[in-house]
PDB file as gemmi writes it, atoms N, CA and C in Angstrom:
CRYST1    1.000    1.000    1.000  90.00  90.00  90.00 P 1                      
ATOM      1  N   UNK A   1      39.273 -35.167   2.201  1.00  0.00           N  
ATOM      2  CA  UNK A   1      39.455 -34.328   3.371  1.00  0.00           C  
ATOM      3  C   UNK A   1      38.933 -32.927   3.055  1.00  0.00           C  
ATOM      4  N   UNK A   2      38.184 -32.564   4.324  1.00  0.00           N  
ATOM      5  CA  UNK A   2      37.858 -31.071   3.607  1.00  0.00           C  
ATOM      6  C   UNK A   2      38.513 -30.031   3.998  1.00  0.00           C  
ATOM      7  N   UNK A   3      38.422 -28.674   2.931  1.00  0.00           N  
ATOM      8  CA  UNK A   3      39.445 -27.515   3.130  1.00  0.00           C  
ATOM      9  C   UNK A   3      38.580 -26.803   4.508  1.00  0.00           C  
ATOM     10  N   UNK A   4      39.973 -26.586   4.814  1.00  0.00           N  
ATOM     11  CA  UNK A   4      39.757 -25.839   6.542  1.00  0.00           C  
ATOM     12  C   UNK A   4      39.623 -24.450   5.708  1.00  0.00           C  
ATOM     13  N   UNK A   5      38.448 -23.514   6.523  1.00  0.00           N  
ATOM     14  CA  UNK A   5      38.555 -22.469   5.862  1.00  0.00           C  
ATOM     15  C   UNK A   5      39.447 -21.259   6.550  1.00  0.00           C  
ATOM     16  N   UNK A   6      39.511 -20.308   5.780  1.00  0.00           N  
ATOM     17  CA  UNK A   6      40.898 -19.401   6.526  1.00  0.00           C  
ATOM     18  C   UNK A   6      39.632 -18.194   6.174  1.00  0.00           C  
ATOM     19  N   UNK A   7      40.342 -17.328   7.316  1.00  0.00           N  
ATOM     20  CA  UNK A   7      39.939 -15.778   7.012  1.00  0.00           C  
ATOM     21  C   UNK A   7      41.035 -14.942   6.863  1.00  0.00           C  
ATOM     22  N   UNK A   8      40.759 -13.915   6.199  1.00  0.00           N  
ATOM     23  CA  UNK A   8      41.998 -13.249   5.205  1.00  0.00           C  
ATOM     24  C   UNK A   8      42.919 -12.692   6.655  1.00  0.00           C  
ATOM     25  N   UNK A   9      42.449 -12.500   8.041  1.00  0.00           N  
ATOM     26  CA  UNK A   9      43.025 -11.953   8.616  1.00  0.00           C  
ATOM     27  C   UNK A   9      44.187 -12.985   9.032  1.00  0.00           C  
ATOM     28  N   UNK A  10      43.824 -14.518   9.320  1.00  0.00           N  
ATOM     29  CA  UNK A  10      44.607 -15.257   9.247  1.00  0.00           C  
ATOM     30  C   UNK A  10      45.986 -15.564   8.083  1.00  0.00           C  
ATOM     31  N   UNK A  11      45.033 -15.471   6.847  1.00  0.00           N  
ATOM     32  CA  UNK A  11      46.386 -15.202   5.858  1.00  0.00           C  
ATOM     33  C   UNK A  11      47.175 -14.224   6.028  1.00  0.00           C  
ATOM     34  N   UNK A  12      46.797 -12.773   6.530  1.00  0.00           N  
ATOM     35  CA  UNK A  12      47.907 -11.653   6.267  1.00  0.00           C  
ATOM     36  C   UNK A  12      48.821 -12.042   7.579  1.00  0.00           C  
ATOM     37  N   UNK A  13      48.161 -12.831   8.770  1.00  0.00           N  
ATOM     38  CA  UNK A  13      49.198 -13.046  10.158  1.00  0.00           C  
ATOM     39  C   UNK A  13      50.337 -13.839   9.131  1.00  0.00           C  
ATOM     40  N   UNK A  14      49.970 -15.340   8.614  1.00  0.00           N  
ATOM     41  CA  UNK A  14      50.985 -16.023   7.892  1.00  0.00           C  
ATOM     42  C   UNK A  14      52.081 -15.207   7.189  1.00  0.00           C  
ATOM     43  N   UNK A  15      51.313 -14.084   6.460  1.00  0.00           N  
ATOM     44  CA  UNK A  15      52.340 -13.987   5.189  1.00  0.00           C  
ATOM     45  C   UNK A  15      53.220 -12.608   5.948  1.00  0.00           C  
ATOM     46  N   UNK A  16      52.301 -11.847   6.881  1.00  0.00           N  
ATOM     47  CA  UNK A  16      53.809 -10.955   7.767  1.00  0.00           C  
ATOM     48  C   UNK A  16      54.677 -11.992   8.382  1.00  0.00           C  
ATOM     49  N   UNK A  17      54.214 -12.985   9.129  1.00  0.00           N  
ATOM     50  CA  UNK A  17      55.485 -14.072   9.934  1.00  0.00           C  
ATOM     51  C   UNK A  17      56.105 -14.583   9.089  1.00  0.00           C  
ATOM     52  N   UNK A  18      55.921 -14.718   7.176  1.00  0.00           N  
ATOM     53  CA  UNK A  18      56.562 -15.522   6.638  1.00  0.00           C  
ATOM     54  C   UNK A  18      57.711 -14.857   6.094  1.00  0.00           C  
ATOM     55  N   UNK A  19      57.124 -13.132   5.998  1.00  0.00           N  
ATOM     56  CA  UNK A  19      57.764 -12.213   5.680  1.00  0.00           C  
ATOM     57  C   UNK A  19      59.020 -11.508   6.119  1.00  0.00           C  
ATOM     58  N   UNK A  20      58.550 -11.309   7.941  1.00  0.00           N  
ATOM     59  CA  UNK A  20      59.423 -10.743   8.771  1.00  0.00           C  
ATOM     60  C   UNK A  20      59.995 -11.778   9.459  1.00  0.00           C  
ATOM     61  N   UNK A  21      59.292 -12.784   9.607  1.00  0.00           N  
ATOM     62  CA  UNK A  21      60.222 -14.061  10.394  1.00  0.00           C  
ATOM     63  C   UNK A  21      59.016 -14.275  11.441  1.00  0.00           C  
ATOM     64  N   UNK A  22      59.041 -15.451  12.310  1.00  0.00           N  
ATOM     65  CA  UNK A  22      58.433 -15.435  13.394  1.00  0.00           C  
ATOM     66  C   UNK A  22      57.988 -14.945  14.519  1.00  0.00           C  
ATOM     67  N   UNK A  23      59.314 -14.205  15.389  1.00  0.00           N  
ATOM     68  CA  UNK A  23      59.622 -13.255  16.527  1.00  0.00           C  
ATOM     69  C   UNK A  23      58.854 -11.731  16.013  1.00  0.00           C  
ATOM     70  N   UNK A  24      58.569 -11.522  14.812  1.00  0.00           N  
ATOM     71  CA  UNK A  24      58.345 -10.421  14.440  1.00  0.00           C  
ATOM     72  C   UNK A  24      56.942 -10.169  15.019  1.00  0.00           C  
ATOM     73  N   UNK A  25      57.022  -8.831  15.770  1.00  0.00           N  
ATOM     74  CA  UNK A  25      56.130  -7.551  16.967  1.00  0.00           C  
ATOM     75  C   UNK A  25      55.573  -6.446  16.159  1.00  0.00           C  
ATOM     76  N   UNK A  26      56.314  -5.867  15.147  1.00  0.00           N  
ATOM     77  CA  UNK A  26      56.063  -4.575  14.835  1.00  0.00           C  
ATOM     78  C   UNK A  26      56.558  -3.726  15.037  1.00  0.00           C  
ATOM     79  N   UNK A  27      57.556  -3.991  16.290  1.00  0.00           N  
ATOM     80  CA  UNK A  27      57.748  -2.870  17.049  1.00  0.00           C  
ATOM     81  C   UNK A  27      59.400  -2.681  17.374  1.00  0.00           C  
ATOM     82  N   UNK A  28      60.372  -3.375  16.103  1.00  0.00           N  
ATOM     83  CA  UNK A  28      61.533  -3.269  16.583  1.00  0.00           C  
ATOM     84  C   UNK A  28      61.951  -4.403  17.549  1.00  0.00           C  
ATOM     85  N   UNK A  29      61.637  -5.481  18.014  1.00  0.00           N  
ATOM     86  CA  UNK A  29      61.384  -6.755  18.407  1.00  0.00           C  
ATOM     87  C   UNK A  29      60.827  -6.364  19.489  1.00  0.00           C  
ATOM     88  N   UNK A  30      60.490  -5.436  20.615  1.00  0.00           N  
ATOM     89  CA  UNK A  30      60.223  -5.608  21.432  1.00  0.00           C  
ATOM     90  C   UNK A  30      58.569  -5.067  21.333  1.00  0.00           C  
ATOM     91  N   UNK A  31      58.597  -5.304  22.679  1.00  0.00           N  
ATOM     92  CA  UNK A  31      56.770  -5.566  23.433  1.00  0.00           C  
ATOM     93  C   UNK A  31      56.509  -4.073  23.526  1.00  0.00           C  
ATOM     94  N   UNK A  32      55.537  -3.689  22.881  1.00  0.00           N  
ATOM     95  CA  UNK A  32      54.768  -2.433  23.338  1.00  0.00           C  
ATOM     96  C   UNK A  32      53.258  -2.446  23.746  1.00  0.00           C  
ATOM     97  N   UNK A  33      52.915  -1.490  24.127  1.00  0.00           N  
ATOM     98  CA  UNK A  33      51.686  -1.236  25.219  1.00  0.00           C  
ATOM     99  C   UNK A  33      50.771  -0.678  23.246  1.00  0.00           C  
ATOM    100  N   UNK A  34      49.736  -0.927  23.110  1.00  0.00           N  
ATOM    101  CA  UNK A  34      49.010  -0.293  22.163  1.00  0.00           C  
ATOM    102  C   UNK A  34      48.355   0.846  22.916  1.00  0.00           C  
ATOM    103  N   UNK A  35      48.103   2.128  22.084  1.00  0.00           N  
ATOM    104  CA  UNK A  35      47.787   2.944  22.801  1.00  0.00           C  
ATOM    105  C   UNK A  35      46.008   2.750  22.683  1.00  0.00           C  
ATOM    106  N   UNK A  36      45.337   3.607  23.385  1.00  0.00           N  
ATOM    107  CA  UNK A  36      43.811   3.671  23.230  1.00  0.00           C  
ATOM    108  C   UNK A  36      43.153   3.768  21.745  1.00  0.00           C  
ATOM    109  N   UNK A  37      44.268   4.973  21.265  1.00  0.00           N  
ATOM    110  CA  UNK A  37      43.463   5.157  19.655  1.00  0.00           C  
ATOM    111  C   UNK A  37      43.558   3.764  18.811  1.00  0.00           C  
ATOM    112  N   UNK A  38      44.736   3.262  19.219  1.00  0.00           N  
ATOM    113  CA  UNK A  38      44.984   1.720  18.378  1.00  0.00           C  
ATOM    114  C   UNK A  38      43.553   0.958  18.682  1.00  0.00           C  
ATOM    115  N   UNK A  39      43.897   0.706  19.720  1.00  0.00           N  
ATOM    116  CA  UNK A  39      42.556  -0.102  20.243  1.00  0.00           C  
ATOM    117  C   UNK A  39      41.443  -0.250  19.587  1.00  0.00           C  
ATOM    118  N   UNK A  40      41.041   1.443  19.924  1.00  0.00           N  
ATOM    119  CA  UNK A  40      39.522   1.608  19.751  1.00  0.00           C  
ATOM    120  C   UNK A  40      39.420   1.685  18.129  1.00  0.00           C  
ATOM    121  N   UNK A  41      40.559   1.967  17.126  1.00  0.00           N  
ATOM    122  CA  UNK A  41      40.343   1.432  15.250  1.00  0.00           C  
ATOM    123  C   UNK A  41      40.785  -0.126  15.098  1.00  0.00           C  
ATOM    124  N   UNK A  42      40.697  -0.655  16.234  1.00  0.00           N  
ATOM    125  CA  UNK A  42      41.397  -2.060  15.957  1.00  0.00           C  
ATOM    126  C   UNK A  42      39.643  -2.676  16.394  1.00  0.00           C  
ATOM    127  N   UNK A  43      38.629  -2.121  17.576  1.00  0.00           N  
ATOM    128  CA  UNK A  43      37.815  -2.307  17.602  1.00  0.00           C  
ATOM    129  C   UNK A  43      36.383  -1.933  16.223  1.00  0.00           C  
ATOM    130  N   UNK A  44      36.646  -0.493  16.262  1.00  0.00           N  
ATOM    131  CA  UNK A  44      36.006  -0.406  14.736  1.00  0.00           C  
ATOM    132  C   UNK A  44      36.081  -1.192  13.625  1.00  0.00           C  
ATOM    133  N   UNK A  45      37.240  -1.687  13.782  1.00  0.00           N  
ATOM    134  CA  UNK A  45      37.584  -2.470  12.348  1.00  0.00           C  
ATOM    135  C   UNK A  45      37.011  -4.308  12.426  1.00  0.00           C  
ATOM    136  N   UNK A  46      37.532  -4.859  13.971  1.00  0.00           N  
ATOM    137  CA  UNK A  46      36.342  -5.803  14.067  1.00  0.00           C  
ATOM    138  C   UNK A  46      34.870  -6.175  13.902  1.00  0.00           C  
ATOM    139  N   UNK A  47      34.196  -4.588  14.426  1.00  0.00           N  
ATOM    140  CA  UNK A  47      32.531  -4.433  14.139  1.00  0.00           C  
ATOM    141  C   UNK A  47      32.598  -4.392  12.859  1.00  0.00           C  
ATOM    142  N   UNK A  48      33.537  -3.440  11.707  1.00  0.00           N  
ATOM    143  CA  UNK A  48      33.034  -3.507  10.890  1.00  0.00           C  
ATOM    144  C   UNK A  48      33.124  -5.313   9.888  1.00  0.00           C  
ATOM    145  N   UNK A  49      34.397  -5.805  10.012  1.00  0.00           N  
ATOM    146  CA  UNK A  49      34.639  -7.459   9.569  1.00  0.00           C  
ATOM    147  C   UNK A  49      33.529  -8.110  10.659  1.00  0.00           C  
ATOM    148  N   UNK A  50      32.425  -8.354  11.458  1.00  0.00           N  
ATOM    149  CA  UNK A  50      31.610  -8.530  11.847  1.00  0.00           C  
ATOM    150  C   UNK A  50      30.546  -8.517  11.387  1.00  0.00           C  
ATOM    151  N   UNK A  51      30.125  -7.590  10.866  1.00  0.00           N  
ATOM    152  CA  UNK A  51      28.873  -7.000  10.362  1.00  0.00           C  
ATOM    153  C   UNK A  51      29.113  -7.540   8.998  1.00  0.00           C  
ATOM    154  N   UNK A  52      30.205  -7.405   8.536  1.00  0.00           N  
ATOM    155  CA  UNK A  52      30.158  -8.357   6.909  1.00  0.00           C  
ATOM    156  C   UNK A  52      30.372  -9.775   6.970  1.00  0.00           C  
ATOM    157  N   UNK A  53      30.400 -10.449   7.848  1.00  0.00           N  
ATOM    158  CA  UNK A  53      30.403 -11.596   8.127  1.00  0.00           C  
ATOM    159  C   UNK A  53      29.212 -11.980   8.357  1.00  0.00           C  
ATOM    160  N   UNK A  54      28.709 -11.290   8.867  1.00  0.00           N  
ATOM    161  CA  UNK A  54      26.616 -11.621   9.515  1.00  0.00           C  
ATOM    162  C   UNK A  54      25.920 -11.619   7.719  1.00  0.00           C  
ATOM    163  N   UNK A  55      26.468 -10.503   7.338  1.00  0.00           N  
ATOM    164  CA  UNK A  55      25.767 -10.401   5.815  1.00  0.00           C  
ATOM    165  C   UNK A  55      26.338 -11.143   4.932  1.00  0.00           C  
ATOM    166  N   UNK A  56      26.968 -11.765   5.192  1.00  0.00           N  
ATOM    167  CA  UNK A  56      27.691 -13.128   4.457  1.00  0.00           C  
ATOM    168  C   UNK A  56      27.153 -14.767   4.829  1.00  0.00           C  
ATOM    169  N   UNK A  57      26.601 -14.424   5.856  1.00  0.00           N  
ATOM    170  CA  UNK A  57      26.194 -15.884   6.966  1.00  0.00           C  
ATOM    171  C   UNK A  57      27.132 -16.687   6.984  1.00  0.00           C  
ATOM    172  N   UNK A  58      28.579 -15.977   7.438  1.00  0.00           N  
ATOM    173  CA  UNK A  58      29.588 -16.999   7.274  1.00  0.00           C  
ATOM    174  C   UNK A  58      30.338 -16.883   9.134  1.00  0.00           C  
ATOM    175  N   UNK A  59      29.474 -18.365   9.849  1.00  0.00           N  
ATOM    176  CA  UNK A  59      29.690 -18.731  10.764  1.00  0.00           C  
ATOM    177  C   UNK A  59      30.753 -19.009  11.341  1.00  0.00           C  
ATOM    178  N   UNK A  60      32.046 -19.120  10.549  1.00  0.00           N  
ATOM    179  CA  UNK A  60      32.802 -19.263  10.759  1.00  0.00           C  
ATOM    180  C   UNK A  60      34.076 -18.322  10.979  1.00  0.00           C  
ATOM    181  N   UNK A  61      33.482 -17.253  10.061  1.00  0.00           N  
ATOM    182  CA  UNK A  61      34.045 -15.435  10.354  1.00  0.00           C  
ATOM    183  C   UNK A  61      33.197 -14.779  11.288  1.00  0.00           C  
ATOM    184  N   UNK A  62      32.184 -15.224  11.181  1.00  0.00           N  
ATOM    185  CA  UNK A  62      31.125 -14.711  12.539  1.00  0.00           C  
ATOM    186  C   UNK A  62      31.649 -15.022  14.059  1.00  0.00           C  
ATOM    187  N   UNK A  63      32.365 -16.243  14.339  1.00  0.00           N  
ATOM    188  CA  UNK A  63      33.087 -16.465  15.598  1.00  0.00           C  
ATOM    189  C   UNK A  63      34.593 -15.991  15.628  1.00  0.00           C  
ATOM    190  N   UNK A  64      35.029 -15.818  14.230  1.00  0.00           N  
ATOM    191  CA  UNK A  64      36.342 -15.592  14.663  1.00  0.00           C  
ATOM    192  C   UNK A  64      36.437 -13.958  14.816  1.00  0.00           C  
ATOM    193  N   UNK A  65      35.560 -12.852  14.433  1.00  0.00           N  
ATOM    194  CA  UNK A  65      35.192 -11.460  14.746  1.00  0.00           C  
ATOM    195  C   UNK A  65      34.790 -11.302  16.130  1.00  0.00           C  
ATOM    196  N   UNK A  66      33.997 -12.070  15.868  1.00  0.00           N  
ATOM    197  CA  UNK A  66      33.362 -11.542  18.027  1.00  0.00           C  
ATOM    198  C   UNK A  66      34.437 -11.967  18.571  1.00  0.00           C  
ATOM    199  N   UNK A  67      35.045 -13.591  18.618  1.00  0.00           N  
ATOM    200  CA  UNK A  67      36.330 -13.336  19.360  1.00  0.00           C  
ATOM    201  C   UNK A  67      37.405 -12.135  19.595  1.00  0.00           C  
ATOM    202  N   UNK A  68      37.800 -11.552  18.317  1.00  0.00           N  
ATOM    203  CA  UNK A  68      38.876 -10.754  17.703  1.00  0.00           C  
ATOM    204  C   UNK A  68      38.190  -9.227  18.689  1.00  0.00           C  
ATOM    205  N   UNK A  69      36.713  -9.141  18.762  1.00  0.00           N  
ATOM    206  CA  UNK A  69      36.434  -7.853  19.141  1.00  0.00           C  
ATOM    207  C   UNK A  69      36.300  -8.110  20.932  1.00  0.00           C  
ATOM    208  N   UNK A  70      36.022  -9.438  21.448  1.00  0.00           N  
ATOM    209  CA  UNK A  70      36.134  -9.259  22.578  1.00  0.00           C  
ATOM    210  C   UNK A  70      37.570  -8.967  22.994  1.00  0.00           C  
ATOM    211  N   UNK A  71      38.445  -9.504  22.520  1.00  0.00           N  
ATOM    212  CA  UNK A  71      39.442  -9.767  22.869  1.00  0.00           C  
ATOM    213  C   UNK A  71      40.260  -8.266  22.776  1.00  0.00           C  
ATOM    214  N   UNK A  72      39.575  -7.538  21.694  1.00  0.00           N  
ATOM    215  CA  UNK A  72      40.134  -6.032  21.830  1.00  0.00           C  
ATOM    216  C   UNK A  72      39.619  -4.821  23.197  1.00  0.00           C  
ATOM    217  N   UNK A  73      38.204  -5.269  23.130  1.00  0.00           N  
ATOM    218  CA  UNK A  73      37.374  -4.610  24.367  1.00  0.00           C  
ATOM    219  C   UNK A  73      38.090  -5.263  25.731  1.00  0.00           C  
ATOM    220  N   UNK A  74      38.509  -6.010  25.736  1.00  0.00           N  
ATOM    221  CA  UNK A  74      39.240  -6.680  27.125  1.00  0.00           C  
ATOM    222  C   UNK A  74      40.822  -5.767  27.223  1.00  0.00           C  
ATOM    223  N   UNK A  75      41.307  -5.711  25.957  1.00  0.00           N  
ATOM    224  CA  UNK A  75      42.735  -4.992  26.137  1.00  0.00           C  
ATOM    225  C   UNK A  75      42.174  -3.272  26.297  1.00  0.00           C  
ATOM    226  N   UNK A  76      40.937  -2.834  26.019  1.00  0.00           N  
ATOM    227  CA  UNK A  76      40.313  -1.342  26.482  1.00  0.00           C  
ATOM    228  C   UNK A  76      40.349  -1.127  27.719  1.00  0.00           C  
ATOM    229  N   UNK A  77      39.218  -2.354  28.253  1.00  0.00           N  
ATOM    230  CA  UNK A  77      39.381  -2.233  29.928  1.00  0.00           C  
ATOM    231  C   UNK A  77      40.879  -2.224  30.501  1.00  0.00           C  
ATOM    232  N   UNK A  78      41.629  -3.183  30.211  1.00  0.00           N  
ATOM    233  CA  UNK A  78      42.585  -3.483  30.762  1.00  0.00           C  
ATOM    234  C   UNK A  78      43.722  -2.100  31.117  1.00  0.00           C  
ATOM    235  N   UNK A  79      43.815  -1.380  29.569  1.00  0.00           N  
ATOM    236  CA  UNK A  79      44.223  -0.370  29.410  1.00  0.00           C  
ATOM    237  C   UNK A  79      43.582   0.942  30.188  1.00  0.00           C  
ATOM    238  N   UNK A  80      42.273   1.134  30.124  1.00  0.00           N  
ATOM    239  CA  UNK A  80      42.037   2.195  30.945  1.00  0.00           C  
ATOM    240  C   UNK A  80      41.637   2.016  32.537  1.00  0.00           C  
ATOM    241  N   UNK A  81      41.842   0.456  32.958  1.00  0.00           N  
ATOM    242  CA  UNK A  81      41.754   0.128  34.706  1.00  0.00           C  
ATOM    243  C   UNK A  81      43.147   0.456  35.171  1.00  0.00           C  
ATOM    244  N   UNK A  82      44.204   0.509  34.336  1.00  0.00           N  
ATOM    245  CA  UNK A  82      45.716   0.217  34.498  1.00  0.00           C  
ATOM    246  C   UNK A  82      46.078   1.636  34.901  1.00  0.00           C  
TER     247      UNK A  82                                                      
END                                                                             
């Protein structure tokens, strides 16, 4: 059987949920709004795990970055249409 590969961002999700428990937010258990500055270093930080993924040719961090960065540019709009 072959090894499923992981990206480290996936390991650190595991080892905070394994850490803090499941329910664990960050935020004192409850739901918060991220502000813009979050966002937009949560976006920097995708381009940059992006761009080392392209220089890696690793296709498989290559989809899980563009996901990770659309998915941040969608919570931008969302945040500044709101």
């Amino acid at each position: 059987m072959a090894k499923k590969h992981r990206t480290a961002l996936q390991d650190q999700r595991e080892f905070v949920s394994a850490f803090y428990g499941d329910d664990f937010c960050g935020c004192c258990g409850e739901e918060s709004e991220a502000t813009l500055e979050e966002i937009e270093s949560a976006i920097a930080d995708c381009e940059m795990m992006l761009q080392e993924s392209i220089t890696r040719s690793d296709k498989a961090d290559i989809a899980y970055w563009r996901k990770a960065l659309q998915e941040n540019k969608v919570s931008r709009r969302e945040l500044l249409g709101a």
